[in-house]
């Protein structure tokens, strides 16, 4: 019988790509999302790609009673918990909103998993937990730094809550995946990132500039201590990331994981903002109107992953390069432009 995976935040950017890969791997998928930062029509995209529409619940996971319906209706074998707010600036302006949402939903999920004997959890974490590390590339043993934002703190505390819960139980096992910078979209161009309002992140902003919706891309800082003065990040294709979640679920269900494990998910390559702009132009033939401006407060200078733990112990390796990330992102943007 097919195993069932509950994907919280499954209509969102990383969630929707993961649903596609889970279905391709033979899992039954149940999606829950409150649609606060995504649209239900990503399910239509998933259906077009996989010919299967996952069962969908529009529920706010902060409401435990409503959420328990999902567990009483389906025998959930594993949960992938994506559902969370993720805008760094917004979390500084409204921290309680972030703590309530990101931690409240996690607490409810853990309680429901206990109540309904679900033993396997994959948690969506972030490289933000490392701050600006002293040594690069970053391994999972790099000391966690005081969080630079309430958003980052919710990821650190989330990992701690899971660790404590595992210590108190002899059943729960969990894998936390620390993402570097996910970009790109499904090859079909039918699902992708859908930021609401003016995007904060580099690639969604860049796409709107090239698409003519925004005037100019501001490159935040040209005087960092990097090869060209702009910040360096480890960009990772969202489909590679999605596949890592399937492998993590397999590992938990096959009882091949330790009780609690953490993996960095990146390519191991660092690219500057100017590298990314240049690669986008080469990949698409489009020209980007950009200008180097002041630094953005809170940005780390450079960060990229040591991927050996994920390669050796998760059995996963990123396959796609920056060019592929950017050409698929552009394909998705063109799909959006055709629809509007
Ligand atoms: N950048 C620009 N112009 C923009 C937007 C971004 O130059 O309009 C630059 C940033 O300064 C940074 C790089 O592009 O150097 C990447 O910025 P993003 O906002 O795309 O991503 P971040 O690395 O800041 O943030 C990501 C995730 C967060 C996570 C953080 C941890 O989006 O969720 O990594 O470092 F917390």
Short mmCIF file of C-alpha atoms and ligand atoms in Angstrom, two decimals:
data_model
loop_
_atom_site.label_atom_id
_atom_site.label_comp_id
_atom_site.label_asym_id
_atom_site.label_seq_id
_atom_site.Cartn_x
_atom_site.Cartn_y
_atom_site.Cartn_z
CA UNK A 1 0.00 0.00 0.00
CA UNK A 2 1.13 3.52 -0.78
CA UNK A 3 2.54 5.47 2.15
CA UNK A 4 0.92 8.82 2.86
CA UNK A 5 2.88 12.03 3.39
CA UNK A 6 1.29 15.17 4.80
CA UNK A 7 2.88 18.27 3.26
CA UNK A 8 2.15 21.41 5.24
CA UNK A 9 2.57 24.55 3.14
CA UNK A 10 2.18 22.29 0.12
CA UNK A 11 0.79 24.95 -2.23
CA UNK A 12 3.84 27.17 -1.62
CA UNK A 13 7.06 27.41 -3.58
CA UNK A 14 9.19 24.57 -2.19
CA UNK A 15 6.10 22.67 -1.03
CA UNK A 16 4.51 22.41 -4.49
CA UNK A 17 7.73 21.16 -6.10
CA UNK A 18 8.09 18.60 -3.32
CA UNK A 19 4.52 17.36 -3.84
CA UNK A 20 5.40 16.71 -7.50
CA UNK A 21 8.50 14.69 -6.57
CA UNK A 22 6.68 12.75 -3.83
CA UNK A 23 3.94 11.75 -6.24
CA UNK A 24 6.52 10.78 -8.85
CA UNK A 25 8.15 8.57 -6.21
CA UNK A 26 4.85 6.79 -5.53
CA UNK A 27 3.67 8.50 -2.36
CA UNK A 28 0.09 9.47 -1.62
CA UNK A 29 0.18 13.16 -0.73
CA UNK A 30 -2.12 15.20 1.47
CA UNK A 31 -1.60 18.96 1.32
CA UNK A 32 -2.57 21.46 3.99
CA UNK A 33 -2.12 25.20 3.51
CA UNK A 34 -3.94 28.31 4.71
CA UNK A 35 -3.15 30.05 1.39
CA UNK A 36 -1.81 33.08 3.27
CA UNK A 37 1.20 33.22 0.97
CA UNK A 38 0.27 30.97 -1.93
CA UNK A 39 -2.55 30.24 -4.34
CA UNK A 40 -4.72 27.16 -4.62
CA UNK A 41 -4.10 27.03 -8.37
CA UNK A 42 -0.61 25.65 -7.78
CA UNK A 43 -2.55 22.39 -7.26
CA UNK A 44 -3.72 22.62 -10.87
CA UNK A 45 -0.08 22.99 -11.94
CA UNK A 46 0.81 19.91 -9.89
CA UNK A 47 -2.06 18.00 -11.48
CA UNK A 48 -0.99 19.01 -14.97
CA UNK A 49 2.55 17.80 -14.30
CA UNK A 50 1.76 14.55 -12.47
CA UNK A 51 -1.85 13.82 -13.59
CA UNK A 52 -2.73 13.57 -9.89
CA UNK A 53 -4.33 16.20 -7.75
CA UNK A 54 -3.35 15.80 -4.11
CA UNK A 55 -6.03 15.85 -1.45
CA UNK A 56 -6.13 19.45 -0.19
CA UNK A 57 -7.20 21.00 3.11
CA UNK A 58 -7.39 24.78 3.42
CA UNK A 59 -6.72 24.94 7.14
CA UNK A 60 -4.70 27.23 9.37
CA UNK A 61 -2.50 24.86 11.37
CA UNK A 62 -2.67 27.17 14.35
CA UNK A 63 -6.17 25.75 14.74
CA UNK A 64 -5.41 22.38 16.28
CA UNK A 65 -8.96 21.15 16.35
CA UNK A 66 -9.47 21.70 12.63
CA UNK A 67 -6.02 20.28 11.87
CA UNK A 68 -6.77 17.10 13.79
CA UNK A 69 -9.36 16.28 11.12
CA UNK A 70 -6.55 15.59 8.68
CA UNK A 71 -4.97 13.05 11.01
CA UNK A 72 -8.27 11.40 11.88
CA UNK A 73 -9.19 11.10 8.18
CA UNK A 74 -5.85 9.88 6.83
CA UNK A 75 -3.26 7.49 8.19
CA UNK A 76 -0.28 9.86 7.91
CA UNK A 77 3.06 8.02 7.70
CA UNK A 78 5.28 11.10 7.55
CA UNK A 79 4.96 14.87 7.72
CA UNK A 80 7.01 17.44 5.83
CA UNK A 81 6.51 20.72 7.64
CA UNK A 82 7.07 23.67 5.30
CA UNK A 83 4.24 25.92 6.47
CA UNK A 84 5.83 29.10 7.85
CA UNK A 85 6.23 32.81 7.22
CA UNK A 86 9.62 33.60 5.73
CA UNK A 87 10.15 37.32 5.16
CA UNK A 88 13.07 38.50 7.25
CA UNK A 89 12.10 42.22 7.31
CA UNK A 90 8.46 41.49 8.10
CA UNK A 91 9.55 39.32 11.02
CA UNK A 92 11.54 42.23 12.49
CA UNK A 93 8.48 44.49 12.20
CA UNK A 94 6.04 41.92 13.56
CA UNK A 95 7.89 39.32 15.64
CA UNK A 96 4.90 38.01 17.59
CA UNK A 97 3.13 37.19 14.36
CA UNK A 98 6.17 35.12 13.35
CA UNK A 99 6.58 33.34 16.69
CA UNK A 100 2.88 32.59 16.86
CA UNK A 101 2.67 31.26 13.33
CA UNK A 102 5.99 29.48 12.85
CA UNK A 103 6.18 27.97 16.32
CA UNK A 104 2.44 27.57 16.98
CA UNK A 105 1.99 25.46 13.86
CA UNK A 106 5.03 23.32 14.68
CA UNK A 107 3.78 22.66 18.22
CA UNK A 108 0.37 21.61 16.90
CA UNK A 109 1.93 19.34 14.29
CA UNK A 110 4.13 17.65 16.91
CA UNK A 111 1.21 17.18 19.29
CA UNK A 112 -1.00 15.74 16.55
CA UNK A 113 1.78 13.44 15.37
CA UNK A 114 2.10 12.11 18.92
CA UNK A 115 -1.64 11.73 19.31
CA UNK A 116 -2.01 9.86 16.02
CA UNK A 117 1.22 7.81 16.24
CA UNK A 118 2.97 9.43 13.31
CA UNK A 119 6.70 8.97 13.88
CA UNK A 120 8.45 10.73 11.01
CA UNK A 121 9.01 14.44 10.50
CA UNK A 122 11.01 16.42 7.96
CA UNK A 123 11.50 20.02 9.04
CA UNK A 124 12.14 22.95 6.77
CA UNK A 125 15.09 24.86 8.24
CA UNK A 126 17.52 27.39 6.85
CA UNK A 127 21.19 28.32 6.58
CA UNK A 128 20.13 31.49 8.34
CA UNK A 129 20.84 29.58 11.60
CA UNK A 130 24.59 29.96 10.91
CA UNK A 131 24.61 33.78 10.59
CA UNK A 132 27.98 34.81 9.08
CA UNK A 133 30.14 31.76 9.78
CA UNK A 134 33.84 32.22 10.50
CA UNK A 135 34.83 29.32 8.27
CA UNK A 136 33.54 28.50 4.80
CA UNK A 137 32.13 26.24 3.48
CA UNK A 138 29.68 25.70 6.32
CA UNK A 139 29.36 22.25 7.83
CA UNK A 140 26.46 21.18 10.03
CA UNK A 141 28.80 21.38 13.05
CA UNK A 142 29.37 25.10 12.57
CA UNK A 143 28.19 26.81 15.76
CA UNK A 144 24.73 28.30 15.58
CA UNK A 145 24.90 32.09 15.97
CA UNK A 146 22.38 34.30 17.76
CA UNK A 147 19.62 34.75 15.20
CA UNK A 148 19.75 37.96 13.16
CA UNK A 149 15.95 38.15 12.88
CA UNK A 150 12.84 36.74 14.54
CA UNK A 151 12.34 34.66 11.38
CA UNK A 152 15.79 33.10 11.83
CA UNK A 153 15.05 32.59 15.50
CA UNK A 154 11.89 30.63 14.67
CA UNK A 155 14.05 28.22 12.65
CA UNK A 156 16.59 27.83 15.47
CA UNK A 157 13.89 27.38 18.12
CA UNK A 158 11.96 25.05 15.80
CA UNK A 159 15.00 22.76 15.56
CA UNK A 160 15.38 22.85 19.37
CA UNK A 161 11.72 22.04 19.94
CA UNK A 162 12.05 19.01 17.68
CA UNK A 163 15.23 17.87 19.43
CA UNK A 164 13.60 18.16 22.88
CA UNK A 165 10.49 16.34 21.69
CA UNK A 166 12.61 13.49 20.33
CA UNK A 167 14.48 13.27 23.65
CA UNK A 168 11.18 12.90 25.45
CA UNK A 169 9.80 10.21 23.16
CA UNK A 170 10.99 6.83 21.99
CA UNK A 171 9.10 7.01 18.72
CA UNK A 172 9.61 10.30 16.89
CA UNK A 173 12.45 10.64 14.37
CA UNK A 174 13.19 13.77 12.42
CA UNK A 175 15.41 15.26 9.75
CA UNK A 176 15.95 19.03 9.61
CA UNK A 177 16.99 20.32 6.20
CA UNK A 178 18.87 23.61 6.20
CA UNK A 179 18.29 25.23 2.84
CA UNK A 180 20.70 27.66 1.30
CA UNK A 181 19.12 29.92 -1.39
CA UNK A 182 16.39 28.07 -3.32
CA UNK A 183 15.66 29.49 -6.79
CA UNK A 184 14.43 28.16 -10.16
CA UNK A 185 11.21 26.43 -11.08
CA UNK A 186 9.86 23.17 -12.48
CA UNK A 187 10.99 22.45 -16.07
CA UNK A 188 7.38 22.63 -17.25
CA UNK A 189 7.11 26.27 -16.17
CA UNK A 190 3.77 25.37 -14.56
CA UNK A 191 4.75 25.86 -10.91
CA UNK A 192 7.21 28.26 -9.33
CA UNK A 193 7.64 30.98 -6.75
CA UNK A 194 4.74 33.40 -6.41
CA UNK A 195 5.73 36.23 -4.09
CA UNK A 196 2.95 38.56 -3.02
CA UNK A 197 3.59 42.27 -3.47
CA UNK A 198 7.09 43.59 -4.15
CA UNK A 199 9.54 40.70 -3.74
CA UNK A 200 12.34 40.86 -1.15
CA UNK A 201 14.48 38.12 -2.63
CA UNK A 202 16.91 38.55 -5.48
CA UNK A 203 15.56 36.26 -8.20
CA UNK A 204 11.84 37.10 -7.84
CA UNK A 205 12.77 40.81 -7.96
CA UNK A 206 15.04 40.33 -10.95
CA UNK A 207 12.30 38.44 -12.82
CA UNK A 208 9.87 41.31 -12.34
CA UNK A 209 12.44 43.79 -13.63
CA UNK A 210 13.05 41.72 -16.75
CA UNK A 211 9.30 41.20 -17.13
CA UNK A 212 8.79 44.97 -17.07
CA UNK A 213 6.78 45.10 -13.83
CA UNK A 214 9.57 46.79 -11.88
CA UNK A 215 11.96 49.44 -13.10
CA UNK A 216 15.40 48.49 -11.87
CA UNK A 217 17.14 45.89 -9.73
CA UNK A 218 19.09 47.33 -6.80
CA UNK A 219 22.22 45.33 -6.08
CA UNK A 220 22.70 45.74 -2.34
CA UNK A 221 26.33 46.60 -1.72
CA UNK A 222 29.34 46.65 -4.05
CA UNK A 223 32.02 46.96 -1.39
CA UNK A 224 31.95 43.57 0.32
CA UNK A 225 35.16 41.63 0.73
CA UNK A 226 34.33 39.26 -2.14
CA UNK A 227 35.78 38.83 -5.64
CA UNK A 228 33.56 41.52 -7.20
CA UNK A 229 32.34 43.32 -4.07
CA UNK A 230 28.82 41.82 -4.08
CA UNK A 231 27.45 39.22 -1.65
CA UNK A 232 28.00 35.52 -2.27
CA UNK A 233 25.31 32.85 -1.82
CA UNK A 234 24.84 29.16 -2.51
CA UNK A 235 21.89 29.09 -4.92
CA UNK A 236 20.13 25.75 -5.20
CA UNK A 237 17.53 24.56 -7.72
CA UNK A 238 14.15 24.05 -6.07
CA UNK A 239 13.70 20.70 -7.86
CA UNK A 240 17.00 19.42 -6.42
CA UNK A 241 15.77 20.61 -3.04
CA UNK A 242 12.41 18.89 -3.51
CA UNK A 243 14.16 15.60 -4.32
CA UNK A 244 16.14 15.84 -1.08
CA UNK A 245 12.84 15.86 0.82
CA UNK A 246 11.74 12.63 -0.84
CA UNK A 247 15.06 11.01 0.09
CA UNK A 248 14.66 12.26 3.69
CA UNK A 249 11.16 10.74 3.89
CA UNK A 250 12.43 7.44 2.42
CA UNK A 251 15.23 7.39 4.98
CA UNK A 252 12.86 7.98 7.90
CA UNK A 253 10.30 5.43 6.73
CA UNK A 254 13.00 2.82 6.06
CA UNK A 255 14.25 3.40 9.64
CA UNK A 256 17.69 4.16 8.22
CA UNK A 257 18.10 7.53 9.89
CA UNK A 258 19.31 8.41 13.34
CA UNK A 259 16.64 9.75 15.67
CA UNK A 260 17.56 13.30 14.72
CA UNK A 261 19.67 14.43 11.80
CA UNK A 262 20.49 17.75 10.17
CA UNK A 263 21.62 18.30 6.59
CA UNK A 264 22.80 21.34 4.68
CA UNK A 265 21.17 21.55 1.27
CA UNK A 266 23.18 23.57 -1.22
CA UNK A 267 25.41 22.99 -4.23
CA UNK A 268 28.60 23.91 -2.38
CA UNK A 269 29.28 26.67 -4.93
CA UNK A 270 29.18 30.34 -4.01
CA UNK A 271 28.03 32.87 -6.62
CA UNK A 272 27.99 36.66 -6.28
CA UNK A 273 25.00 38.81 -7.17
CA UNK A 274 26.86 39.99 -10.27
CA UNK A 275 27.65 36.37 -11.25
CA UNK A 276 23.95 35.63 -11.05
CA UNK A 277 22.98 38.65 -13.17
CA UNK A 278 25.57 37.75 -15.80
CA UNK A 279 24.48 34.09 -15.89
CA UNK A 280 20.82 35.11 -16.21
CA UNK A 281 21.67 37.32 -19.18
CA UNK A 282 23.67 34.52 -20.82
CA UNK A 283 20.97 31.91 -20.17
CA UNK A 284 18.04 33.96 -21.44
CA UNK A 285 19.44 36.62 -23.79
CA UNK A 286 17.59 39.25 -21.74
CA UNK A 287 19.24 42.38 -20.37
CA UNK A 288 18.82 43.34 -16.74
CA UNK A 289 18.59 46.97 -15.70
CA UNK A 290 20.49 47.08 -12.41
CA UNK A 291 22.37 49.50 -10.22
CA UNK A 292 24.72 48.94 -7.30
CA UNK A 293 23.37 50.72 -4.22
CA UNK A 294 24.06 50.73 -0.48
CA UNK A 295 24.27 47.53 1.52
CA UNK A 296 21.04 46.04 2.87
CA UNK A 297 21.14 45.90 6.67
CA UNK A 298 21.44 42.36 8.03
CA UNK A 299 22.94 40.73 4.93
CA UNK A 300 25.79 38.31 5.53
CA UNK A 301 28.76 38.81 3.23
CA UNK A 302 29.10 35.28 1.99
CA UNK A 303 27.85 31.82 2.76
CA UNK A 304 27.97 28.49 0.97
CA UNK A 305 27.48 24.92 2.06
CA UNK A 306 29.77 22.05 2.78
CA UNK A 307 27.62 19.38 1.15
CA UNK A 308 29.57 16.28 2.18
CA UNK A 309 27.17 15.24 4.91
CA UNK A 310 24.19 15.43 2.54
CA UNK A 311 26.16 13.67 -0.21
CA UNK A 312 27.50 10.85 1.99
CA UNK A 313 24.83 10.35 4.65
CA UNK A 314 21.62 11.43 2.92
CA UNK A 315 22.70 10.11 -0.46
CA UNK A 316 21.72 13.31 -2.22
CA UNK A 317 23.60 15.69 -4.46
CA UNK A 318 22.44 18.82 -6.25
CA UNK A 319 22.46 18.21 -9.99
CA UNK A 320 21.47 21.47 -11.62
CA UNK A 321 23.70 24.45 -12.30
CA UNK A 322 23.02 28.17 -11.98
CA UNK A 323 22.17 28.51 -15.67
CA UNK A 324 19.46 25.87 -15.38
CA UNK A 325 18.11 27.50 -12.21
CA UNK A 326 17.80 30.83 -13.96
CA UNK A 327 16.40 29.61 -17.27
CA UNK A 328 13.67 27.62 -15.49
CA UNK A 329 12.89 30.65 -13.30
CA UNK A 330 12.53 32.74 -16.46
CA UNK A 331 10.26 30.12 -18.05
CA UNK A 332 7.98 30.32 -15.00
CA UNK A 333 7.97 34.14 -15.13
CA UNK A 334 6.97 33.99 -18.81
CA UNK A 335 4.14 31.59 -17.89
CA UNK A 336 2.92 34.11 -15.30
CA UNK A 337 3.13 36.96 -17.79
CA UNK A 338 1.10 35.04 -20.38
CA UNK A 339 -1.60 34.41 -17.79
CA UNK A 340 -1.92 38.03 -16.62
N1 LIG B 1 19.84 41.18 -3.24
C1 LIG B 1 20.02 42.29 -4.05
N2 LIG B 1 18.92 42.94 -4.50
C2 LIG B 1 17.65 42.55 -4.18
C3 LIG B 1 17.48 41.42 -3.36
C4 LIG B 1 18.61 40.76 -2.91
O1 LIG B 1 21.16 42.67 -4.34
O2 LIG B 1 16.69 43.21 -4.62
C5 LIG B 1 21.03 40.45 -2.79
C6 LIG B 1 21.14 40.36 -1.27
O3 LIG B 1 21.79 41.48 -0.75
C7 LIG B 1 21.92 39.06 -1.12
C8 LIG B 1 21.49 38.21 -2.31
O4 LIG B 1 20.94 39.12 -3.25
O5 LIG B 1 23.26 39.33 -1.26
C9 LIG B 1 20.44 37.17 -1.96
O6 LIG B 1 19.38 37.82 -1.30
P1 LIG B 1 17.97 37.11 -1.05
O7 LIG B 1 17.09 38.12 -0.38
O8 LIG B 1 17.48 36.49 -2.30
O9 LIG B 1 18.36 35.94 -0.07
P2 LIG B 1 19.05 36.01 1.37
O10 LIG B 1 20.35 35.30 1.21
O11 LIG B 1 19.06 37.33 1.97
O12 LIG B 1 17.95 35.23 2.20
C10 LIG B 1 17.82 33.89 2.14
C11 LIG B 1 16.37 33.46 2.41
C12 LIG B 1 15.99 33.74 3.83
C13 LIG B 1 17.05 33.24 4.77
C14 LIG B 1 18.41 33.79 4.41
C15 LIG B 1 19.51 33.26 5.26
O13 LIG B 1 15.49 34.14 1.57
O14 LIG B 1 14.80 33.06 4.08
O15 LIG B 1 18.69 33.40 3.09
O16 LIG B 1 20.73 33.88 4.96
F1 LIG B 1 16.79 33.61 6.04
#
